[in-house]
C-alpha positions in Angstrom: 11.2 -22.3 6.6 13.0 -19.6 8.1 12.7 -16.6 6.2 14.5 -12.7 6.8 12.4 -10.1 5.5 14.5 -6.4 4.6 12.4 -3.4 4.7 12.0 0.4 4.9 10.3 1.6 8.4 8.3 4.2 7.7 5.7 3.4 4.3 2.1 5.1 3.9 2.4 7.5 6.6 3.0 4.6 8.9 5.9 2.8 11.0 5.7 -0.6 10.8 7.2 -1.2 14.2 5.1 1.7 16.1 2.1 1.1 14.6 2.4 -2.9 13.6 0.6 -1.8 10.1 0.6 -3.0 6.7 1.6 -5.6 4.4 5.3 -5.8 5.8 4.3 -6.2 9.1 1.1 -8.6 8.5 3.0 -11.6 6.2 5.5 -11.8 8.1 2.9 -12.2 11.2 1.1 -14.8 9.6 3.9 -16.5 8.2 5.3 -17.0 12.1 2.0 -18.0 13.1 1.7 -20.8 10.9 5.0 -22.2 12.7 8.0 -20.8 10.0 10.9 -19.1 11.8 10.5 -15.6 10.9 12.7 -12.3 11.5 12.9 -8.9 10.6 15.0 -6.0 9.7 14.1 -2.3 9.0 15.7 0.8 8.4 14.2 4.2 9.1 15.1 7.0 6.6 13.6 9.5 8.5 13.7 11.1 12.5 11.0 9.6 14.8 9.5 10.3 17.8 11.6 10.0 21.0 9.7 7.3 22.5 9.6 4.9 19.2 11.1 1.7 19.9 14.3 0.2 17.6 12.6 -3.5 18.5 9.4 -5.9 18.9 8.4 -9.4 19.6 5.5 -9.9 17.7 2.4 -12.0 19.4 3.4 -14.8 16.4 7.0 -14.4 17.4 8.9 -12.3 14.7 11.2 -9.7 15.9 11.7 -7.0 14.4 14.7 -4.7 14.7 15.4 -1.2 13.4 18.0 1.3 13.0 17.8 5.0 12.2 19.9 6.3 9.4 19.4 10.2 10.5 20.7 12.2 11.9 24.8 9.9 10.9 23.5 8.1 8.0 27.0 6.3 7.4 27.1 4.8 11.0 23.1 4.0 11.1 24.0 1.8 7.3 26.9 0.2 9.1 25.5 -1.2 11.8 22.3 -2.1 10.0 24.6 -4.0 7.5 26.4 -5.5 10.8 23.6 -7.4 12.1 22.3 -8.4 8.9 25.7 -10.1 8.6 25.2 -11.2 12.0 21.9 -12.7 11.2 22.8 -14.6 8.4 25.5 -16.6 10.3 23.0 -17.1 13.3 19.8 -17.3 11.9 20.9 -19.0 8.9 17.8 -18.0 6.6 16.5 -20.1 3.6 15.2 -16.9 2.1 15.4 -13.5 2.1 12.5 -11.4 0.9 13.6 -7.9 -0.3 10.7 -5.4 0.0 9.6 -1.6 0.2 11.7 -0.4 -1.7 14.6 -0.5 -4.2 18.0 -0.2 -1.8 16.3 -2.7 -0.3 15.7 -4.8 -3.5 19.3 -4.0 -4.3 20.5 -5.1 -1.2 18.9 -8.4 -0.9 19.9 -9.2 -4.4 23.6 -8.6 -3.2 23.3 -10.8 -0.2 21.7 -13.3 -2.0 24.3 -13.7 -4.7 27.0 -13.2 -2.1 25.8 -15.8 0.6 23.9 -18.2 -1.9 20.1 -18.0 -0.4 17.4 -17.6 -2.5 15.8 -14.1 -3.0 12.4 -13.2 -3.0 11.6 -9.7 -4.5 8.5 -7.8 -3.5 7.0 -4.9 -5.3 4.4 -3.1 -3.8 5.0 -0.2 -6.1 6.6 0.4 -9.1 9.6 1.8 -7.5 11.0 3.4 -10.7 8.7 6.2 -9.6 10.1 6.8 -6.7 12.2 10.4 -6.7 15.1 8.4 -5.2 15.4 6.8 -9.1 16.9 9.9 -10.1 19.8 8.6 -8.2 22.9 7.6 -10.8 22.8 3.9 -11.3 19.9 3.1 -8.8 17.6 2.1 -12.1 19.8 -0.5 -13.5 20.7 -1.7 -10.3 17.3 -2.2 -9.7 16.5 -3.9 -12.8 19.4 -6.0 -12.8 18.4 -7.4 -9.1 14.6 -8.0 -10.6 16.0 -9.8 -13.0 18.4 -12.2 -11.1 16.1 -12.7 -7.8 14.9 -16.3 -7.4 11.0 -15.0 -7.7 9.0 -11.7 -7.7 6.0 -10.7 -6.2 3.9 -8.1 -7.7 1.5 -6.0 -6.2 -1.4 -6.0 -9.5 -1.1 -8.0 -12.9 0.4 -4.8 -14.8 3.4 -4.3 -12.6 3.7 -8.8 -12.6 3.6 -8.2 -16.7 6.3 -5.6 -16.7 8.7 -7.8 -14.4 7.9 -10.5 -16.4 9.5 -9.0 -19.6 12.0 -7.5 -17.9 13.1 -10.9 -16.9 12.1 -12.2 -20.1 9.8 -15.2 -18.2 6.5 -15.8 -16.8 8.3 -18.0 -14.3 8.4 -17.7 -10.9 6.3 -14.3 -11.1 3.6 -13.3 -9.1 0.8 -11.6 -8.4 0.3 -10.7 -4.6 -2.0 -7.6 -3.9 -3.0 -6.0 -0.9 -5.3 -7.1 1.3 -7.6 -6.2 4.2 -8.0 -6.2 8.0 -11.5 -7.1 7.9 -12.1 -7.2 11.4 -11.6 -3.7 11.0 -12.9 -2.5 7.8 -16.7 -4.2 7.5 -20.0 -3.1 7.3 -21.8 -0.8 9.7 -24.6 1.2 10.1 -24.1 4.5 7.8 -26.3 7.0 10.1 -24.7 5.6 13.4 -21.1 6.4 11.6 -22.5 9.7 10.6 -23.1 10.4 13.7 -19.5 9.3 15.6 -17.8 11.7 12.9 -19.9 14.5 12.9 -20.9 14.5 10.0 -24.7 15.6 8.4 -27.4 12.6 8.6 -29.3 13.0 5.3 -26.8 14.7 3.0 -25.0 13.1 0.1 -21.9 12.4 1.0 -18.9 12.0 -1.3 -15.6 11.8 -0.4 -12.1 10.1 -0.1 -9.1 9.7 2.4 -5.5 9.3 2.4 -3.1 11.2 0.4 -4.8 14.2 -0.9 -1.8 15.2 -2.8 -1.2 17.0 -6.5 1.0 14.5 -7.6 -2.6 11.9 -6.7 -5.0 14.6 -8.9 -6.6 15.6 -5.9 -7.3 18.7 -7.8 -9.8 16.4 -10.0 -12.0 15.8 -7.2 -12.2 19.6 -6.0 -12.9 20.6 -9.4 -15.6 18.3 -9.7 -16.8 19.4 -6.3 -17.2 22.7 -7.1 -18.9 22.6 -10.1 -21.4 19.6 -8.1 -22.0 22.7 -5.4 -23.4 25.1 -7.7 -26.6 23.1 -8.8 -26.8 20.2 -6.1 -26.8 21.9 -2.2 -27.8 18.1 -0.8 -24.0 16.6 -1.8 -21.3 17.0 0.4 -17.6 16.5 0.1 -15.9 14.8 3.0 -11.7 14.5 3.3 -9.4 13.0 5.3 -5.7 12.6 4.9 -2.1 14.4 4.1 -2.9 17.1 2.0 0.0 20.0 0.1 -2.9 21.6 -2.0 -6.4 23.4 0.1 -9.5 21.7 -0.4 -12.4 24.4 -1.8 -13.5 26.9 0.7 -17.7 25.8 1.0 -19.5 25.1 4.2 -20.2 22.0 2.4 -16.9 20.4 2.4 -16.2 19.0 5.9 -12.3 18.6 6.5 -11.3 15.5 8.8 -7.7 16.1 8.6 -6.0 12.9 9.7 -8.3 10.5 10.7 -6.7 7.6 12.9 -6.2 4.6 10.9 -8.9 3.1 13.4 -11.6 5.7 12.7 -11.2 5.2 8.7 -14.2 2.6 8.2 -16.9 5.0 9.8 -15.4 7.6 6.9 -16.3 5.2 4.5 -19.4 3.5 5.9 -20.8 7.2 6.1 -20.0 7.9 2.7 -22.8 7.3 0.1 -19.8 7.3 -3.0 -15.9 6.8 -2.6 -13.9 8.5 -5.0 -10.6 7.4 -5.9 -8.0 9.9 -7.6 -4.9 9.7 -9.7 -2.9 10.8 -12.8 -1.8 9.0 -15.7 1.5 8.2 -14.1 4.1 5.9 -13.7 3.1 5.1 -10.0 -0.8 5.3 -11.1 -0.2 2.6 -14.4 1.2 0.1 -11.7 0.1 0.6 -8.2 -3.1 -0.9 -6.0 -4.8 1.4 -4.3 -4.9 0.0 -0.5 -7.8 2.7 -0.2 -9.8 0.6 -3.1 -9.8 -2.6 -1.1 -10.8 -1.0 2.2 -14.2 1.1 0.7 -15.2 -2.4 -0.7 -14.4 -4.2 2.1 -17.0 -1.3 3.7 -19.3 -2.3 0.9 -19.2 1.5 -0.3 -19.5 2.2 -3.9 -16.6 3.5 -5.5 -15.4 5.7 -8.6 -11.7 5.5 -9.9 -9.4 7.1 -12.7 -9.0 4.9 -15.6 -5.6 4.1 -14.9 -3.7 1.3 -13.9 -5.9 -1.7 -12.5 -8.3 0.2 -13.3 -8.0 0.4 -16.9 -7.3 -3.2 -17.6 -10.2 -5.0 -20.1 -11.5 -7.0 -16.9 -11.5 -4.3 -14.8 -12.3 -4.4 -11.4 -16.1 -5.6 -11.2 -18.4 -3.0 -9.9 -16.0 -0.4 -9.9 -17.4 2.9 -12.1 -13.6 5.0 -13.6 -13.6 8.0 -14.9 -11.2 10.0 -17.1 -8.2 10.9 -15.4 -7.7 14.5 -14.7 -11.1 15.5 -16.2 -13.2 16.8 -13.4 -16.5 16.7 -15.9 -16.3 13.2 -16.6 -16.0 12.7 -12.8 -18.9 14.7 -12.4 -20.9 13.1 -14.7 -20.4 9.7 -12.8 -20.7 10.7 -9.5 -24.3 11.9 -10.4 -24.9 8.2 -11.7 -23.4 6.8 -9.2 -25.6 9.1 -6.7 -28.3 8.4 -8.5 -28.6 4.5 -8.2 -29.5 2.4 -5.3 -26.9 1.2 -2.8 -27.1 -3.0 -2.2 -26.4 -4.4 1.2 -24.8 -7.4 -0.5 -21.0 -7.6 1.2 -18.4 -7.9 -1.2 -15.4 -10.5 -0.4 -11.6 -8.8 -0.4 -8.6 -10.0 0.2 -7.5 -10.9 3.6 -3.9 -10.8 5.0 -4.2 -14.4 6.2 -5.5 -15.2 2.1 -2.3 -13.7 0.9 0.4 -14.8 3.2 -1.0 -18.2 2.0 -0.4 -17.7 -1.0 2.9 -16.0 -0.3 4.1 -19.6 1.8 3.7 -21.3 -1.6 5.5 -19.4 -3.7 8.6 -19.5 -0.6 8.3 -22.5 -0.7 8.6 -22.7 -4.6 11.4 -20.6 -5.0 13.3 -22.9 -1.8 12.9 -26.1 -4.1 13.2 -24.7 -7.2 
């Protein structure tokens, strides 16, 4: 196959070319490697560093171009749109797979219908709660390109069901969630990690990383914190990640601020509960918390809001929720959770290398369809 992938740059506090991270940057990767003819194309919404780079050769052989919107956003759309036109005639792909966001969903859509080549749509959010859907028009033309792509990819079963009545068929929808670098998020030794972060050897530690954000309830978790402080001096909250709101002011909270991506598995091999945050929300009812897969993948026993994923009748197994936006209730099972023995047993996640797999077959099934 050759396939062109459309993307955003910058997603989860990452660039995909800079930093050669995430899901848009690991299928395509794979895909290559398995011998496909792969390319990409990405846009960057926001100002970068000086020294970033506007293209890569992968190791598998994709390459990756970008072009800045800021600070002429007209010019920086035109000659994105340019080589994309350029590509086509050259590359001549037999798929396009629209992902990241919705102007790109919308734009692959167009090209698709324009140029005849099947589309491949893929969510990893719920992008109708995105801010940028306040925009006039953006919803529909959203929906309307969900609706006519060849197939859809859906990062959890919720967000598959909600495309799937949208487009009034089970048919060429699919499930695809995230997935782990296991070489880098595994098991080891919680005293050693302890240790490399600075963090106390025979405290209870609690904790999460990532975006420590309002809009996430990362109030829930300081709440809960504070009232765990007044009667249990042995737990410890440890954070790492963007914040907009202060965590609580106790000598028992120890602040990481942002941890290299590289340095997140000691965090959560150290930690003796991961907590996971969120509001009822839109984004909350449809997303899949990368954070999720990488504490299991660390074998750390985690706590989430009842939303979402979360709060579907199969649930995920061994996975404790809570009430969102009720600091008691998460009280309540952190102390059980605390209070329980932690088992060694290794618990199997997702790979990359799984998911492109799966994501070649349904390529493949949207080509021949």
């Amino acid at each position: 196959m050759r396939i062109l992938f459309l993307s955003k740059r910058q997603y989860m506090g990452k660039d995909l070319i800079d930093d050669r991270y995430g899901r848009f940057y690991e299928l395509p990767e794979y895909l290559a490697s398995q011998g496909h003819q792969v390319i990409g194309r990405c846009l960057a919404y926001h100002a970068r560093k000086q020294s970033s780079v506007g293209q890569i050769d992968t190791p598998s052989g994709v390459t990756w171009l970008s072009w800045d919107l800021p600070p002429v956003y007209f010019d920086g759309l035109l000659k994105f749109h340019r080589d994309i036109l350029a590509s086509l005639k050259s590359f001549r792909p037999d798929v396009i797979v629209g992902c990241s966001d919705a102007f790109q969903v919308i734009y692959a859509n167009w090209l698709g219908k324009k140029y005849c080549i099947p589309i491949l749509i893929d969510l990893y959010d719920q992008f109708e709660a995105y801010g940028s859907n306040h925009i006039p028009g953006l919803q529909s033309a959203y929906r309307h390109a969900i609706k006519n792509a060849s197939g859809v990819t859906c990062i959890s079963e919720p967000l598959r069901r909600w495309v799937a009545s949208l487009r009034n068929s089970e048919e060429n929808t699919f499930c695809l969630g995230n997935a782990v670098d296991t070489g880098l998020f595994r098991h080891f030794d919680k005293y050693e990690c302890r240790k490399n972060l600075g963090l106390p050897i025979d405290a209870k530690l609690i904790g999460t990383a990532g975006a420590l954000t309002k809009n996430r309830d990362i109030e829930s978790l300081y709440r809960a914190y504070a009232k765990l402080a007044e009667l249990h001096t042995d737990i410890h909250l440890v954070i790492a990640g963007v914040r907009d709101t202060p965590p609580p002011a106790h000598p028992n909270v120890h602040d990481l601020g942002q941890l290299d991506h590289s340095k997140i598995p000691l965090l959560f091999n150290a930690l003796d509960v991961g907590v996971i945050c969120n509001r009822n929300s839109l984004f909350a009812q449809y997303c899949h918390p990368q954070k999720f897969l990488e504490m299991q993948a660390c074998n750390l026993p985690t706590i989430a809001a009842r939303v979402g994923i979360f709060a579907l009748e199969d649930g995920e197994a061994g996975t404790e929720t809570y009430i969102p936006e009720d600091p008691d209730d998460l009280v309540l099972k952190l102390l059980e959770t605390l209070s329980k023995s932690r088992e060694s047993a290794t618990v199997r996640v997702p790979t990359w290398h799984s998911n492109a797999r799966l994501l070649e077959g349904y390529l493949l099934k949207i080509i021949e369809t």
